[in-house]
PDB file of C-alpha atoms in Angstrom:
ATOM      1  CA  UNK I 147      68.585  27.766 144.644  1.00  0.00           C
ATOM      2  CA  UNK I 148      67.051  24.283 145.562  1.00  0.00           C
ATOM      3  CA  UNK I 149      63.391  23.166 145.834  1.00  0.00           C
ATOM      4  CA  UNK I 150      61.792  19.924 146.648  1.00  0.00           C
ATOM      5  CA  UNK I 151      58.598  18.914 145.656  1.00  0.00           C
ATOM      6  CA  UNK I 152      56.330  16.649 147.845  1.00  0.00           C
ATOM      7  CA  UNK I 153      52.952  15.326 148.361  1.00  0.00           C
ATOM      8  CA  UNK I 154      52.120  13.175 145.586  1.00  0.00           C
ATOM      9  CA  UNK I 155      50.327  10.217 144.798  1.00  0.00           C
ATOM     10  CA  UNK I 156      47.573   8.193 143.940  1.00  0.00           C
ATOM     11  CA  UNK I 157      44.606   9.464 143.928  1.00  0.00           C
ATOM     12  CA  UNK I 158      40.623   8.190 142.253  1.00  0.00           C
ATOM     13  CA  UNK I 159      38.916  10.765 140.038  1.00  0.00           C
ATOM     14  CA  UNK I 160      36.937  13.884 141.406  1.00  0.00           C
ATOM     15  CA  UNK I 161      39.271  13.488 144.171  1.00  0.00           C
ATOM     16  CA  UNK I 162      41.945  15.987 146.154  1.00  0.00           C
ATOM     17  CA  UNK I 163      45.560  15.993 146.453  1.00  0.00           C
ATOM     18  CA  UNK I 164      47.973  18.849 147.536  1.00  0.00           C
ATOM     19  CA  UNK I 165      51.585  19.508 147.041  1.00  0.00           C
ATOM     20  CA  UNK I 166      53.657  21.235 148.394  1.00  0.00           C
ATOM     21  CA  UNK I 167      57.046  22.575 146.747  1.00  0.00           C
ATOM     22  CA  UNK I 168      59.958  23.882 149.662  1.00  0.00           C
ATOM     23  CA  UNK I 169      62.189  26.078 148.468  1.00  0.00           C
ATOM     24  CA  UNK I 170      66.009  27.489 149.976  1.00  0.00           C
ATOM     25  CA  UNK I 171      69.184  29.582 148.905  1.00  0.00           C
ATOM     26  CA  UNK I 172      67.425  32.471 147.027  1.00  0.00           C
ATOM     27  CA  UNK I 173      66.023  35.287 148.652  1.00  0.00           C
ATOM     28  CA  UNK I 174      62.354  35.313 147.326  1.00  0.00           C
ATOM     29  CA  UNK I 175      61.607  38.552 146.595  1.00  0.00           C
ATOM     30  CA  UNK I 176      61.587  39.202 142.609  1.00  0.00           C
ATOM     31  CA  UNK I 177      61.278  35.539 141.843  1.00  0.00           C
ATOM     32  CA  UNK I 178      58.572  33.687 140.436  1.00  0.00           C
ATOM     33  CA  UNK I 179      57.977  30.138 141.181  1.00  0.00           C
ATOM     34  CA  UNK I 180      55.913  27.532 138.474  1.00  0.00           C
ATOM     35  CA  UNK I 181      54.329  24.883 138.742  1.00  0.00           C
ATOM     36  CA  UNK I 182      54.313  21.974 136.146  1.00  0.00           C
ATOM     37  CA  UNK I 183      53.650  18.668 134.506  1.00  0.00           C
ATOM     38  CA  UNK I 184      55.128  15.629 132.524  1.00  0.00           C
ATOM     39  CA  UNK I 185      53.163  12.905 131.388  1.00  0.00           C
ATOM     40  CA  UNK I 186      54.816   9.557 129.670  1.00  0.00           C
ATOM     41  CA  UNK I 187      55.672  10.459 126.371  1.00  0.00           C
ATOM     42  CA  UNK I 188      54.638  14.139 126.481  1.00  0.00           C
ATOM     43  CA  UNK I 189      56.757  17.606 126.810  1.00  0.00           C
ATOM     44  CA  UNK I 190      56.958  19.724 129.942  1.00  0.00           C
ATOM     45  CA  UNK I 191      54.051  21.815 130.195  1.00  0.00           C
ATOM     46  CA  UNK I 192      53.285  24.487 132.202  1.00  0.00           C
ATOM     47  CA  UNK I 193      50.310  24.215 135.422  1.00  0.00           C
ATOM     48  CA  UNK I 194      50.744  26.912 137.149  1.00  0.00           C
ATOM     49  CA  UNK I 195      52.491  30.477 138.735  1.00  0.00           C
ATOM     50  CA  UNK I 196      53.121  32.780 141.882  1.00  0.00           C
ATOM     51  CA  UNK I 197      55.009  35.405 142.527  1.00  0.00           C
ATOM     52  CA  UNK I 198      55.390  35.051 145.946  1.00  0.00           C
ATOM     53  CA  UNK I 199      56.036  38.564 147.215  1.00  0.00           C
ATOM     54  CA  UNK I 200      52.985  39.880 145.657  1.00  0.00           C
ATOM     55  CA  UNK I 201      51.023  36.850 145.289  1.00  0.00           C
ATOM     56  CA  UNK I 202      50.166  37.204 141.912  1.00  0.00           C
ATOM     57  CA  UNK I 203      49.365  34.130 140.277  1.00  0.00           C
ATOM     58  CA  UNK I 204      48.233  32.042 136.913  1.00  0.00           C
ATOM     59  CA  UNK I 205      46.685  29.176 135.641  1.00  0.00           C
ATOM     60  CA  UNK I 206      47.115  27.643 132.286  1.00  0.00           C
ATOM     61  CA  UNK I 207      43.928  26.622 131.032  1.00  0.00           C
ATOM     62  CA  UNK I 208      43.742  22.454 131.002  1.00  0.00           C
ATOM     63  CA  UNK I 209      43.552  23.223 135.494  1.00  0.00           C
ATOM     64  CA  UNK I 210      41.831  26.992 135.346  1.00  0.00           C
ATOM     65  CA  UNK I 211      39.079  26.385 138.464  1.00  0.00           C
ATOM     66  CA  UNK I 212      40.705  23.459 139.327  1.00  0.00           C
ATOM     67  CA  UNK I 213      43.571  24.139 140.824  1.00  0.00           C
ATOM     68  CA  UNK I 214      44.793  26.961 143.350  1.00  0.00           C
ATOM     69  CA  UNK I 215      48.550  27.905 143.881  1.00  0.00           C
ATOM     70  CA  UNK I 216      49.354  29.925 147.191  1.00  0.00           C
ATOM     71  CA  UNK I 217      52.323  30.424 149.105  1.00  0.00           C
ATOM     72  CA  UNK I 218      53.666  30.349 153.112  1.00  0.00           C
ATOM     73  CA  UNK I 219      56.874  32.735 153.347  1.00  0.00           C
ATOM     74  CA  UNK I 220      57.327  31.973 156.867  1.00  0.00           C
ATOM     75  CA  UNK I 221      57.422  27.839 155.886  1.00  0.00           C
ATOM     76  CA  UNK I 222      59.121  28.927 152.471  1.00  0.00           C
ATOM     77  CA  UNK I 223      56.888  26.855 150.586  1.00  0.00           C
ATOM     78  CA  UNK I 224      54.493  27.018 147.796  1.00  0.00           C
ATOM     79  CA  UNK I 225      51.197  24.813 146.997  1.00  0.00           C
ATOM     80  CA  UNK I 226      49.275  23.478 144.672  1.00  0.00           C
ATOM     81  CA  UNK I 227      46.189  22.469 145.583  1.00  0.00           C
ATOM     82  CA  UNK I 228      44.412  20.560 142.998  1.00  0.00           C
ATOM     83  CA  UNK I 229      40.577  19.502 143.362  1.00  0.00           C
ATOM     84  CA  UNK I 230      38.328  17.539 140.815  1.00  0.00           C
ATOM     85  CA  UNK I 231      41.391  15.648 139.289  1.00  0.00           C
ATOM     86  CA  UNK I 232      41.626  13.671 135.910  1.00  0.00           C
ATOM     87  CA  UNK I 233      42.774  10.768 134.670  1.00  0.00           C
ATOM     88  CA  UNK I 234      44.513  13.168 132.623  1.00  0.00           C
ATOM     89  CA  UNK I 235      46.129  14.481 135.357  1.00  0.00           C
ATOM     90  CA  UNK I 236      48.124  11.691 135.815  1.00  0.00           C
ATOM     91  CA  UNK I 237      52.098  13.430 135.760  1.00  0.00           C
ATOM     92  CA  UNK I 238      55.032  13.590 137.172  1.00  0.00           C
ATOM     93  CA  UNK I 239      54.921  17.774 138.799  1.00  0.00           C
ATOM     94  CA  UNK I 240      57.519  19.789 139.346  1.00  0.00           C
ATOM     95  CA  UNK I 241      58.081  23.522 140.810  1.00  0.00           C
ATOM     96  CA  UNK I 242      61.045  25.628 138.914  1.00  0.00           C
ATOM     97  CA  UNK I 243      61.941  29.351 140.023  1.00  0.00           C
ATOM     98  CA  UNK I 244      63.126  32.298 138.426  1.00  0.00           C
ATOM     99  CA  UNK I 245      64.418  35.569 139.361  1.00  0.00           C
ATOM    100  CA  UNK I 246      63.762  38.517 137.997  1.00  0.00           C
ATOM    101  CA  UNK I 247      60.454  37.368 136.098  1.00  0.00           C
ATOM    102  CA  UNK I 248      56.535  37.840 137.176  1.00  0.00           C
ATOM    103  CA  UNK I 249      54.014  35.472 136.512  1.00  0.00           C
ATOM    104  CA  UNK I 250      52.355  38.802 134.650  1.00  0.00           C
ATOM    105  CA  UNK I 251      55.146  37.861 132.151  1.00  0.00           C
ATOM    106  CA  UNK I 252      54.527  33.779 132.671  1.00  0.00           C
ATOM    107  CA  UNK I 253      51.055  34.569 131.438  1.00  0.00           C
ATOM    108  CA  UNK I 254      52.645  36.801 128.491  1.00  0.00           C
ATOM    109  CA  UNK I 255      54.512  34.159 127.232  1.00  0.00           C
ATOM    110  CA  UNK I 256      51.855  31.423 127.490  1.00  0.00           C
ATOM    111  CA  UNK I 257      49.063  33.209 125.724  1.00  0.00           C
ATOM    112  CA  UNK I 258      51.433  33.294 123.056  1.00  0.00           C
ATOM    113  CA  UNK I 259      53.047  29.647 122.275  1.00  0.00           C
ATOM    114  CA  UNK I 260      52.596  27.578 125.397  1.00  0.00           C
ATOM    115  CA  UNK I 261      56.135  26.963 126.178  1.00  0.00           C
ATOM    116  CA  UNK I 262      56.642  28.399 129.307  1.00  0.00           C
ATOM    117  CA  UNK I 263      59.255  25.817 130.715  1.00  0.00           C
ATOM    118  CA  UNK I 264      62.354  27.431 129.402  1.00  0.00           C
ATOM    119  CA  UNK I 265      61.484  30.434 131.510  1.00  0.00           C
ATOM    120  CA  UNK I 266      62.712  29.113 134.307  1.00  0.00           C
ATOM    121  CA  UNK I 267      65.867  28.213 135.366  1.00  0.00           C
ATOM    122  CA  UNK I 268      66.112  25.788 138.551  1.00  0.00           C
ATOM    123  CA  UNK I 269      63.648  23.110 138.948  1.00  0.00           C
ATOM    124  CA  UNK I 270      63.237  20.191 141.516  1.00  0.00           C
ATOM    125  CA  UNK I 271      63.440  16.755 140.858  1.00  0.00           C
ATOM    126  CA  UNK I 272      59.003  16.199 140.957  1.00  0.00           C
ATOM    127  CA  UNK I 273      56.913  13.757 142.801  1.00  0.00           C
ATOM    128  CA  UNK I 274      54.045  11.541 140.912  1.00  0.00           C
ATOM    129  CA  UNK I 275      50.353  11.863 140.321  1.00  0.00           C
ATOM    130  CA  UNK I 276      48.883   9.091 139.795  1.00  0.00           C
ATOM    131  CA  UNK I 277      44.847   9.747 138.968  1.00  0.00           C
ATOM    132  CA  UNK I 278      42.966   6.259 138.696  1.00  0.00           C
ATOM    133  CA  UNK I 279      39.879   4.594 140.374  1.00  0.00           C
TER     134      UNK I 279
END
């Protein structure tokens, strides 16, 4: 399993950015692809999840209504469209993958204790997003 994030950068508050996660080395059916972020001195937190085979999605509370996750199976890529960015969105963003996992299950886990990073076993190297004027 290989995951490579790209698309990070510097953006002003209120701006938009689209991150990409190119995946390879596995058959995506039955996999969940998650987006996470980690700010300096803080724990890694969940952002979004997509079950690529049926495009089921979930979003965590801080990003709901502003971020959109999607997939392009032909390009083996998952995207995270981020709109109305805020300074508190500044973090390193990671994508992660796990077999035999549904985003419905991830969402249920998130509603229970917010710590969904442990649901995923394969991770990319991360891409930096900085929101600042």
